[in-house]
Tab-separated table of C-alpha atoms in Angstrom:
chain	number	residue	atom	x	y	z
O	582	MET	CA	-62.284	42.480	-210.601
O	583	THR	CA	-62.071	45.344	-209.434
O	584	VAL	CA	-58.897	47.490	-210.139
O	585	THR	CA	-58.120	46.894	-205.808
O	586	GLU	CA	-59.060	44.011	-205.818
O	587	GLU	CA	-56.152	43.189	-209.168
O	588	ALA	CA	-53.944	45.426	-207.570
O	589	ALA	CA	-53.878	42.639	-204.567
O	590	GLU	CA	-53.276	40.086	-206.906
O	591	GLU	CA	-50.195	41.772	-208.209
O	592	THR	CA	-48.558	41.812	-205.302
O	593	ARG	CA	-49.448	39.442	-203.872
O	594	PHE	CA	-47.539	37.024	-206.625
O	595	SER	CA	-44.492	39.863	-206.696
O	596	PRO	CA	-41.244	37.694	-206.610
O	597	ARG	CA	-40.427	40.065	-202.918
O	598	ALA	CA	-44.629	38.795	-201.559
O	599	GLN	CA	-43.000	35.079	-202.507
O	600	ILE	CA	-40.144	36.159	-201.192
O	601	ALA	CA	-41.037	37.266	-197.856
O	602	GLY	CA	-43.421	33.676	-198.091
O	603	MET	CA	-40.394	31.430	-198.277
O	604	LEU	CA	-37.963	33.123	-195.755
O	605	SER	CA	-41.109	32.957	-193.667
O	606	LEU	CA	-40.924	29.380	-193.450
O	607	LEU	CA	-37.366	29.319	-191.653
O	608	ASP	CA	-40.125	30.790	-188.079
O	609	ARG	CA	-42.445	27.652	-188.518
O	610	PRO	CA	-41.770	25.307	-185.173
O	611	LEU	CA	-40.658	22.389	-187.381
O	612	THR	CA	-38.306	24.211	-189.403
O	613	SER	CA	-35.101	23.263	-187.706
O	614	TYR	CA	-36.711	19.751	-187.191
O	615	TYR	CA	-37.542	18.823	-191.325
O	616	LEU	CA	-34.619	20.518	-191.862
O	617	ILE	CA	-31.740	18.099	-190.098
O	618	LEU	CA	-34.041	15.300	-191.145
O	619	GLY	CA	-34.008	16.502	-195.248
O	620	CYS	CA	-30.312	17.500	-195.203
O	621	SER	CA	-29.245	14.019	-193.649
O	622	MET	CA	-31.295	11.882	-195.853
O	623	LEU	CA	-30.393	13.726	-199.185
O	624	LEU	CA	-26.412	13.893	-197.856
O	625	LEU	CA	-26.291	10.020	-196.679
O	626	ALA	CA	-28.017	9.557	-200.144
O	627	LEU	CA	-25.559	11.266	-201.696
O	628	GLY	CA	-22.950	9.046	-199.358
O	629	LEU	CA	-24.180	6.438	-201.027
O	630	THR	CA	-23.733	6.387	-204.774
O	631	MET	CA	-20.738	8.848	-204.348
O	632	VAL	CA	-19.290	5.831	-202.977
O	633	LEU	CA	-19.768	3.167	-205.137
O	634	SER	CA	-18.992	5.643	-207.727
O	635	ALA	CA	-15.215	6.692	-206.292
O	636	SER	CA	-15.223	2.927	-205.944
O	637	TYR	CA	-15.932	0.272	-208.098
O	638	VAL	CA	-13.225	0.710	-210.487
O	639	ILE	CA	-10.607	-0.876	-207.599
O	640	GLN	CA	-13.251	-2.643	-206.009
O	641	LEU	CA	-14.030	-4.333	-208.978
O	642	ASN	CA	-10.083	-4.849	-209.305
O	643	LEU	CA	-9.420	-6.070	-205.733
O	644	THR	CA	-12.481	-7.940	-204.736
O	645	GLY	CA	-14.060	-9.140	-208.477
O	646	SER	CA	-17.005	-7.053	-207.539
O	647	PRO	CA	-18.253	-3.210	-207.838
O	648	PHE	CA	-20.470	-3.125	-204.834
O	649	THR	CA	-18.264	-3.892	-202.267
O	650	LEU	CA	-17.590	-1.111	-200.884
O	651	LEU	CA	-21.048	0.691	-200.866
O	652	ILE	CA	-22.717	-3.141	-199.656
O	653	ARG	CA	-20.838	-2.054	-196.793
O	654	GLN	CA	-21.739	0.805	-196.548
O	655	ALA	CA	-25.458	0.672	-197.311
O	656	THR	CA	-25.415	-1.783	-194.243
O	657	TRP	CA	-23.912	0.791	-191.832
O	658	VAL	CA	-26.656	2.734	-193.296
O	659	ALA	CA	-29.320	0.085	-192.514
O	660	ILE	CA	-27.599	0.099	-189.043
O	661	GLY	CA	-27.826	4.232	-188.535
O	662	ILE	CA	-30.602	5.248	-189.479
O	663	PRO	CA	-33.053	3.506	-186.625
O	664	MET	CA	-30.427	3.708	-184.546
O	665	MET	CA	-30.940	7.894	-185.427
O	666	ILE	CA	-35.113	7.652	-184.981
O	667	VAL	CA	-34.538	5.674	-181.239
O	668	THR	CA	-32.267	8.568	-180.645
O	669	ALA	CA	-34.561	11.610	-181.849
O	670	MET	CA	-37.255	9.542	-179.789
O	671	LEU	CA	-35.872	9.506	-176.321
O	672	PRO	CA	-36.109	12.114	-173.922
O	673	VAL	CA	-33.562	14.369	-172.610
O	674	LYS	CA	-32.472	13.033	-169.546
O	675	ALA	CA	-31.395	10.146	-171.361
O	676	PHE	CA	-28.718	12.178	-172.766
O	677	ARG	CA	-27.334	12.908	-169.998
O	678	VAL	CA	-27.673	9.851	-168.100
O	679	LEU	CA	-25.490	8.745	-171.407
O	680	ALA	CA	-23.090	11.328	-171.204
O	681	TYR	CA	-20.450	9.663	-169.022
O	682	PRO	CA	-20.411	6.027	-170.251
O	683	ILE	CA	-20.285	7.333	-173.887
O	684	LEU	CA	-16.901	9.276	-172.723
O	685	LEU	CA	-15.881	6.404	-170.325
O	686	LEU	CA	-16.110	3.937	-172.581
O	687	SER	CA	-13.989	6.345	-175.662
O	688	VAL	CA	-10.993	7.081	-173.697
O	689	LEU	CA	-11.197	3.379	-173.230
O	690	ALA	CA	-11.145	2.246	-176.641
O	691	LEU	CA	-8.225	5.207	-177.403
O	692	VAL	CA	-5.797	3.805	-175.105
O	693	LEU	CA	-6.898	-0.128	-176.038
O	694	VAL	CA	-5.508	1.919	-179.658
O	695	LEU	CA	-2.746	2.583	-177.975
O	696	VAL	CA	-1.982	-0.762	-176.988
O	697	PRO	CA	0.503	-2.794	-179.427
O	698	GLY	CA	-1.207	-5.638	-181.170
O	699	LEU	CA	-4.887	-4.366	-180.213
O	700	GLY	CA	-4.355	-0.883	-181.927
O	701	THR	CA	-3.873	-1.442	-185.781
O	702	ASN	CA	-1.836	1.998	-188.125
O	703	VAL	CA	-3.050	3.192	-191.544
O	704	ASN	CA	-1.552	5.653	-193.058
O	705	GLY	CA	0.550	6.547	-190.617
O	706	ALA	CA	-1.838	6.854	-188.000
O	707	THR	CA	-2.864	4.774	-185.610
O	708	ARG	CA	-6.819	5.239	-185.108
O	709	TRP	CA	-8.452	1.878	-185.152
O	710	ILE	CA	-9.290	-1.120	-183.503
O	711	ASP	CA	-9.452	-4.438	-185.757
O	712	PHE	CA	-11.381	-6.868	-185.184
O	713	GLY	CA	-11.551	-8.837	-187.884
O	714	GLY	CA	-12.640	-9.194	-191.152
O	715	GLY	CA	-12.952	-6.090	-192.418
O	716	LEU	CA	-14.734	-4.870	-189.247
O	717	ARG	CA	-13.019	-2.315	-187.959
O	718	LEU	CA	-13.536	0.417	-184.840
O	719	GLN	CA	-12.078	4.424	-184.375
O	720	PRO	CA	-12.793	4.835	-181.226
O	721	SER	CA	-11.486	9.134	-181.840
O	722	GLU	CA	-15.201	9.275	-183.533
O	723	PRO	CA	-17.618	8.032	-180.850
O	724	ALA	CA	-15.057	10.645	-178.482
O	725	LYS	CA	-16.238	12.956	-180.115
O	726	LEU	CA	-20.020	12.862	-179.257
O	727	GLY	CA	-19.023	11.952	-176.050
O	728	LEU	CA	-16.944	15.060	-175.537
O	729	VAL	CA	-20.551	17.206	-176.128
O	730	LEU	CA	-22.632	15.291	-174.608
O	731	TRP	CA	-20.055	15.168	-170.975
O	732	GLY	CA	-18.926	19.457	-171.231
O	733	ALA	CA	-23.025	19.961	-172.374
O	734	ASP	CA	-24.276	18.004	-169.387
O	735	LEU	CA	-20.868	19.894	-167.075
O	736	LEU	CA	-21.467	23.487	-167.320
O	737	ALA	CA	-25.238	22.719	-167.694
O	738	ARG	CA	-25.497	21.911	-164.226
O	739	LYS	CA	-22.422	24.532	-163.206
O	740	GLU	CA	-24.799	26.491	-164.658
O	741	LYS	CA	-28.014	26.174	-162.845
O	742	LEU	CA	-25.876	26.119	-159.990
O	743	ARG	CA	-24.570	30.377	-161.050
O	744	MET	CA	-20.564	28.499	-160.612
O	745	LEU	CA	-20.133	29.941	-164.043
O	746	THR	CA	-18.724	33.614	-162.920
O	747	ASP	CA	-15.309	32.307	-161.478
O	748	TRP	CA	-13.179	31.818	-164.415
O	749	LYS	CA	-11.812	28.353	-163.057
O	750	GLN	CA	-15.640	26.857	-162.752
O	751	LEU	CA	-15.357	27.311	-166.714
O	752	LEU	CA	-12.544	25.508	-167.283
O	753	ILE	CA	-12.012	23.154	-164.985
O	754	PRO	CA	-13.004	19.926	-165.120
O	755	LEU	CA	-13.494	20.882	-168.861
O	756	MET	CA	-10.308	21.562	-170.235
O	757	PRO	CA	-8.277	18.895	-167.957
O	758	GLY	CA	-10.872	16.508	-169.890
O	759	THR	CA	-10.804	17.607	-173.943
O	760	ALA	CA	-7.555	17.557	-172.443
O	761	VAL	CA	-7.081	14.015	-171.802
O	762	VAL	CA	-8.492	12.893	-174.965
O	763	VAL	CA	-6.710	15.149	-176.947
O	764	MET	CA	-4.382	13.560	-176.032
O	765	LEU	CA	-5.189	10.074	-176.818
O	766	VAL	CA	-6.253	10.789	-179.947
O	767	MET	CA	-2.791	12.837	-181.294
O	768	LEU	CA	-1.256	10.100	-179.290
O	769	GLY	CA	-2.267	7.826	-182.024
O	770	ASN	CA	-1.224	10.663	-184.543
O	771	ASP	CA	-5.534	12.339	-185.497
O	772	LEU	CA	-4.282	15.947	-186.236
O	773	GLY	CA	-8.105	16.061	-187.752
O	774	THR	CA	-9.886	14.611	-185.155
O	775	THR	CA	-7.971	16.790	-182.520
O	776	LEU	CA	-8.925	19.931	-184.374
O	777	VAL	CA	-12.726	18.981	-184.430
O	778	LEU	CA	-12.634	18.248	-180.512
O	779	PHE	CA	-10.866	21.516	-180.163
O	780	THR	CA	-13.724	22.759	-181.635
O	781	VAL	CA	-16.601	21.870	-179.230
O	782	PHE	CA	-14.182	22.764	-176.916
O	783	LEU	CA	-14.548	26.422	-177.592
O	784	ALA	CA	-17.956	25.609	-178.722
O	785	LEU	CA	-19.392	24.752	-175.864
O	786	LEU	CA	-17.274	28.071	-174.128
O	787	TRP	CA	-19.016	30.424	-176.592
O	788	ILE	CA	-22.268	29.123	-176.164
O	789	VAL	CA	-22.226	29.381	-172.410
O	790	GLY	CA	-21.672	32.973	-172.463
O	791	THR	CA	-17.655	32.634	-171.561
O	792	PRO	CA	-16.019	35.973	-171.402
O	793	GLY	CA	-14.536	36.834	-174.443
O	794	ARG	CA	-10.696	38.202	-173.577
O	795	LEU	CA	-10.560	33.884	-172.551
O	796	LEU	CA	-12.479	32.601	-175.050
O	797	LEU	CA	-9.834	34.529	-176.781
O	798	GLY	CA	-7.246	33.519	-174.493
O	799	MET	CA	-7.930	30.122	-174.678
O	800	THR	CA	-8.359	29.833	-179.022
O	801	GLY	CA	-4.661	31.551	-178.781
O	802	LEU	CA	-3.725	28.804	-176.600
O	803	ILE	CA	-4.833	26.084	-179.354
O	804	LEU	CA	-3.980	27.313	-181.849
O	805	MET	CA	0.066	27.584	-179.893
O	806	LEU	CA	-0.237	23.858	-179.456
O	807	THR	CA	-1.151	23.138	-183.124
O	808	SER	CA	1.665	24.358	-184.042
O	809	ILE	CA	3.510	22.363	-182.033
O	810	LEU	CA	2.381	19.562	-183.005
O	811	ILE	CA	2.170	20.596	-186.653
O	812	VAL	CA	6.007	20.875	-185.867
O	813	VAL	CA	6.753	17.963	-183.515
O	814	GLU	CA	5.814	15.146	-186.470
O	815	PRO	CA	7.356	15.116	-189.683
O	816	TYR	CA	4.985	13.462	-191.283
O	817	ARG	CA	2.715	16.112	-190.189
O	818	PHE	CA	4.534	19.723	-190.986
O	819	LYS	CA	5.915	17.850	-194.607
O	820	ARG	CA	2.166	18.395	-195.536
O	821	LEU	CA	2.265	22.105	-193.407
O	822	THR	CA	5.096	23.069	-196.234
O	823	GLY	CA	3.268	21.000	-199.469
O	824	PHE	CA	0.343	22.872	-197.792
O	825	LEU	CA	2.293	26.007	-198.540
O	826	ASP	CA	3.905	25.485	-201.183
O	827	PRO	CA	1.939	22.730	-203.826
O	828	SER	CA	3.954	22.821	-206.784
O	829	GLY	CA	6.855	21.257	-204.678
O	830	ASP	CA	7.504	17.695	-204.698
O	831	PRO	CA	4.252	17.039	-206.927
O	832	LEU	CA	4.522	13.393	-206.986
O	833	ASN	CA	5.134	12.113	-203.597
O	834	GLY	CA	4.031	14.600	-200.636
O	835	ASN	CA	1.688	16.949	-202.467
O	836	TYR	CA	0.124	14.455	-204.845
O	837	GLN	CA	-3.217	14.011	-203.601
O	838	GLY	CA	-3.635	17.507	-202.807
O	839	ASN	CA	-3.022	18.323	-206.541
O	840	GLN	CA	-4.479	15.790	-208.217
O	841	GLY	CA	-8.004	16.258	-205.729
O	842	VAL	CA	-8.037	19.775	-207.185
O	843	LYS	CA	-7.322	18.819	-210.685
O	844	ALA	CA	-10.537	16.319	-210.609
O	845	ILE	CA	-12.842	18.782	-209.010
O	846	GLY	CA	-11.953	21.167	-211.880
O	847	SER	CA	-11.756	18.792	-214.949
O	848	GLY	CA	-15.631	18.560	-213.564
O	849	GLY	CA	-16.465	22.200	-214.589
O	850	ILE	CA	-20.350	23.643	-214.369
O	851	PHE	CA	-22.099	20.311	-214.518
O	852	GLY	CA	-19.646	17.962	-214.258
O	853	THR	CA	-18.321	14.781	-216.780
O	854	GLY	CA	-21.950	12.994	-216.099
O	855	LEU	CA	-22.079	10.102	-212.778
O	856	GLY	CA	-19.641	7.256	-212.917
O	857	GLU	CA	-17.909	8.758	-215.377
O	858	GLY	CA	-15.077	10.322	-213.552
O	859	ARG	CA	-11.828	9.424	-214.776
O	860	PHE	CA	-9.629	9.974	-211.650
O	861	LYS	CA	-11.137	7.294	-209.530
O	862	TRP	CA	-9.090	4.958	-212.500
O	863	GLN	CA	-6.326	4.925	-209.198
O	864	TYR	CA	-5.464	8.353	-209.926
O	865	LEU	CA	-7.299	9.827	-206.626
O	866	PRO	CA	-6.135	8.211	-203.449
O	867	HIS	CA	-8.425	7.942	-200.850
O	868	GLY	CA	-12.274	8.813	-203.633
O	869	ASP	CA	-14.015	7.166	-201.950
O	870	THR	CA	-12.919	8.297	-198.214
O	871	ASP	CA	-11.680	11.159	-196.988
O	872	PHE	CA	-11.150	13.233	-201.296
O	873	ILE	CA	-14.873	11.842	-202.159
O	874	PHE	CA	-15.603	16.170	-202.318
O	875	ALA	CA	-12.928	15.567	-205.794
O	876	VAL	CA	-15.090	12.763	-206.486
O	877	VAL	CA	-18.448	15.504	-206.157
O	878	GLY	CA	-16.847	18.163	-208.351
O	879	GLU	CA	-15.577	16.179	-211.451
O	880	GLU	CA	-18.679	14.381	-211.604
O	881	LEU	CA	-21.791	16.191	-210.184
O	882	GLY	CA	-19.373	19.671	-211.051
O	883	LEU	CA	-20.234	23.205	-209.481
O	884	ILE	CA	-23.557	22.926	-209.611
O	885	GLY	CA	-22.947	19.743	-206.990
O	886	THR	CA	-20.161	21.127	-204.984
O	887	LEU	CA	-22.519	24.164	-204.425
O	888	MET	CA	-25.745	21.283	-202.546
O	889	VAL	CA	-23.705	19.851	-200.815
O	890	LEU	CA	-22.222	23.405	-199.125
O	891	GLY	CA	-25.265	24.684	-199.197
O	892	MET	CA	-26.913	21.367	-197.314
O	893	PHE	CA	-24.133	21.611	-195.130
O	894	GLY	CA	-25.202	25.337	-194.863
O	895	LEU	CA	-28.479	24.620	-193.743
O	896	LEU	CA	-27.298	21.827	-191.497
O	897	ALA	CA	-25.923	24.869	-188.871
O	898	TYR	CA	-28.688	27.231	-189.762
O	899	ALA	CA	-30.622	24.486	-187.869
O	900	GLY	CA	-28.135	23.493	-185.219
O	901	LEU	CA	-28.096	27.036	-184.148
O	902	ARG	CA	-31.884	28.058	-184.750
O	903	ILE	CA	-32.321	25.045	-181.919
O	904	ALA	CA	-29.800	26.141	-179.957
O	905	ARG	CA	-30.778	29.796	-179.503
O	906	ARG	CA	-34.889	28.787	-179.699
O	907	VAL	CA	-34.457	25.583	-176.795
O	908	ARG	CA	-34.501	27.170	-172.878
O	909	ASP	CA	-33.148	24.336	-171.491
O	910	PRO	CA	-29.529	24.709	-170.740
O	911	PHE	CA	-27.846	21.281	-171.444
O	912	MET	CA	-30.019	21.118	-175.605
O	913	ARG	CA	-28.719	24.188	-176.153
O	914	LEU	CA	-25.085	23.249	-175.263
O	915	ALA	CA	-25.386	20.106	-176.602
O	916	ALA	CA	-27.480	21.399	-179.612
O	917	ALA	CA	-24.562	23.985	-180.392
O	918	GLY	CA	-21.709	20.914	-179.548
O	919	THR	CA	-22.920	19.051	-182.561
O	920	THR	CA	-22.920	21.618	-184.894
O	921	ALA	CA	-20.199	22.710	-184.415
O	922	TRP	CA	-18.695	19.248	-184.848
O	923	ILE	CA	-20.325	18.181	-187.812
O	924	VAL	CA	-19.921	21.975	-189.257
O	925	VAL	CA	-16.638	22.219	-188.971
O	926	GLN	CA	-15.524	18.592	-189.712
O	927	ALA	CA	-16.713	19.412	-192.927
O	928	ILE	CA	-15.758	22.450	-193.551
O	929	VAL	CA	-11.632	20.712	-192.572
O	930	ASN	CA	-12.191	18.002	-194.581
O	931	ILE	CA	-13.280	19.983	-198.697
O	932	GLY	CA	-11.012	22.836	-196.850
O	933	ALA	CA	-7.918	20.336	-197.357
O	934	VAL	CA	-9.808	19.042	-201.117
O	935	ILE	CA	-9.720	22.635	-202.561
O	936	GLN	CA	-6.427	23.216	-200.588
O	937	VAL	CA	-7.199	26.582	-198.724
O	938	LEU	CA	-6.592	24.317	-195.671
O	939	PRO	CA	-3.921	21.245	-194.856
O	940	ILE	CA	-4.693	17.723	-195.264
O	941	THR	CA	-5.475	16.381	-192.434
O	942	GLY	CA	-7.251	12.857	-192.791
O	943	ILE	CA	-11.185	13.041	-191.809
O	944	PRO	CA	-13.948	12.448	-193.435
O	945	LEU	CA	-16.851	14.257	-195.005
O	946	PRO	CA	-20.378	13.919	-192.027
O	947	LEU	CA	-22.130	11.550	-193.632
O	948	VAL	CA	-20.407	11.000	-197.397
O	949	SER	CA	-17.210	9.631	-197.165
O	950	TYR	CA	-16.926	5.891	-196.643
O	951	GLY	CA	-17.095	4.359	-192.932
O	952	GLY	CA	-19.603	3.416	-190.096
O	953	SER	CA	-16.905	4.436	-187.341
O	954	ALA	CA	-17.779	8.293	-188.130
O	955	LEU	CA	-20.814	7.164	-190.085
O	956	ILE	CA	-22.868	5.941	-186.428
O	957	PRO	CA	-21.921	8.563	-184.671
O	958	THR	CA	-22.673	11.474	-186.490
O	959	LEU	CA	-26.264	9.630	-186.643
O	960	LEU	CA	-26.510	9.800	-183.030
O	961	GLY	CA	-25.587	13.175	-183.019
O	962	LEU	CA	-27.670	14.058	-185.617
O	963	GLY	CA	-30.983	11.576	-183.668
O	964	MET	CA	-30.013	13.755	-180.670
O	965	LEU	CA	-30.330	17.038	-182.687
O	966	LEU	CA	-34.399	16.503	-184.232
O	967	ALA	CA	-34.923	15.454	-180.354
O	968	PHE	CA	-34.187	18.662	-179.536
O	969	ALA	CA	-35.345	20.715	-182.604
O	970	LYS	CA	-39.153	18.082	-180.869
O	971	ARG	CA	-38.373	20.800	-177.909
O	972	GLU	CA	-38.920	23.988	-179.638
O	973	PRO	CA	-41.661	26.397	-178.560
O	974	GLY	CA	-43.943	25.244	-180.398
O	975	ALA	CA	-43.340	21.846	-181.865
O	976	ARG	CA	-44.881	19.642	-179.810
O	977	GLN	CA	-48.215	21.468	-180.820
O	978	ALA	CA	-47.340	21.291	-185.099
O	979	LEU	CA	-46.482	16.968	-184.100
O	980	ALA	CA	-49.208	16.793	-181.964
O	981	ALA	CA	-51.373	18.577	-185.388
O	982	ARG	CA	-49.941	16.478	-187.677
O	983	GLY	CA	-50.620	13.447	-186.226
O	984	PRO	CA	-48.786	10.009	-186.172
O	985	GLY	CA	-46.203	9.585	-187.921
O	986	PRO	CA	-45.232	6.520	-190.435
O	987	VAL	CA	-43.574	4.537	-187.966
O	988	ALA	CA	-46.320	5.045	-185.175
O	989	ARG	CA	-49.017	4.139	-188.022
O	990	ALA	CA	-46.803	0.425	-189.140
O	991	LEU	CA	-46.706	0.091	-185.175
O	992	SER	CA	-50.045	-0.126	-185.284
O	993	TRP	CA	-50.792	-1.638	-188.492
O	994	LEU	CA	-48.695	-4.694	-186.844
O	995	GLY	CA	-50.305	-4.048	-183.660
O	996	LEU	CA	-46.817	-3.094	-181.537
O	997	GLY	CA	-48.771	0.267	-180.457
O	998	ARG	CA	-51.505	2.445	-181.090
O	999	ALA	CA	-52.572	5.339	-184.075
O	1000	ARG	CA	-52.758	8.610	-181.542
């Protein structure tokens, strides 16, 4: 080997070259597709594991079986993944057609929640319709998906007609429609979902190119409304004061938040070990839902929490990459709105657990127990997969890859043909 060849070989395996090679993977056509699919499956697997770990002690005492919540959550996952796959195969037109029925049905369900005898109050919030047998629906969860689709379709139509140069066209009817959904959610005392809906509204305005002054004004108005909603409701105001003074009322208002921080702190760098946590022995309220991140921190340590943050960070990158690369205005708006919904909800949940944000009672997407939140989230991710396949060069890359496992399975069963 000549000196020139040796130098080229050293350059090829240098740290800088290896980093450049890894970064080049982000420029491939199907990067967004695989990031969303991979992170979603990893978070689902982590969620099933942590739901079992966080709940088995209490469920063994309540039901005689440690696997009660795991079986329920696994059932929702088994329903949700095929729905996600089917959603990823839908044409863009289907999402625009479904936008209005999903939003209208969600609004109707939110109204039914407020009807005495139909709505169920859980932990101070009337968010659920109870069908009996442990089956409950939280209408505010599909309302997030409905608002994303409806808002994206509405603004895309107006952009096509060049109507968005007028600030009134930007806000009407988007702002009144969002206000109706928010009002119904707030009548059920669900501040966490309200914040997510406001985030979707602002994300849609930002992506469509709203002038900075108008966007800043809308942000200020939302902050003012949120402050009023907190102050007028005693239990929400108590949560805010408890957040500002964590040392006060340690056995009542601040008990859950303090226990969550202690659980994460006790995990150290590597954690106590999967299933070895102590706080789930009835020392941490809602450890399988709102505070499951605390169980992750205790049992998997700093490494586990950083992995969770990293996966949500990759989901944010992939979703915004889709919004930047697709040409269709509806896809751009819907991708940004869905990404904002899922990522901001994760930030609000994690922020509450580590006491940098007040407790709002919303679940960690894909990880916390609950089918009402899981199914709409998987549908939203399926929609992002459908959009990712329409990025520049993605169709050619998929065609070159050949038929996937689903297509091959259908072919083997005689229900389809391999391409």
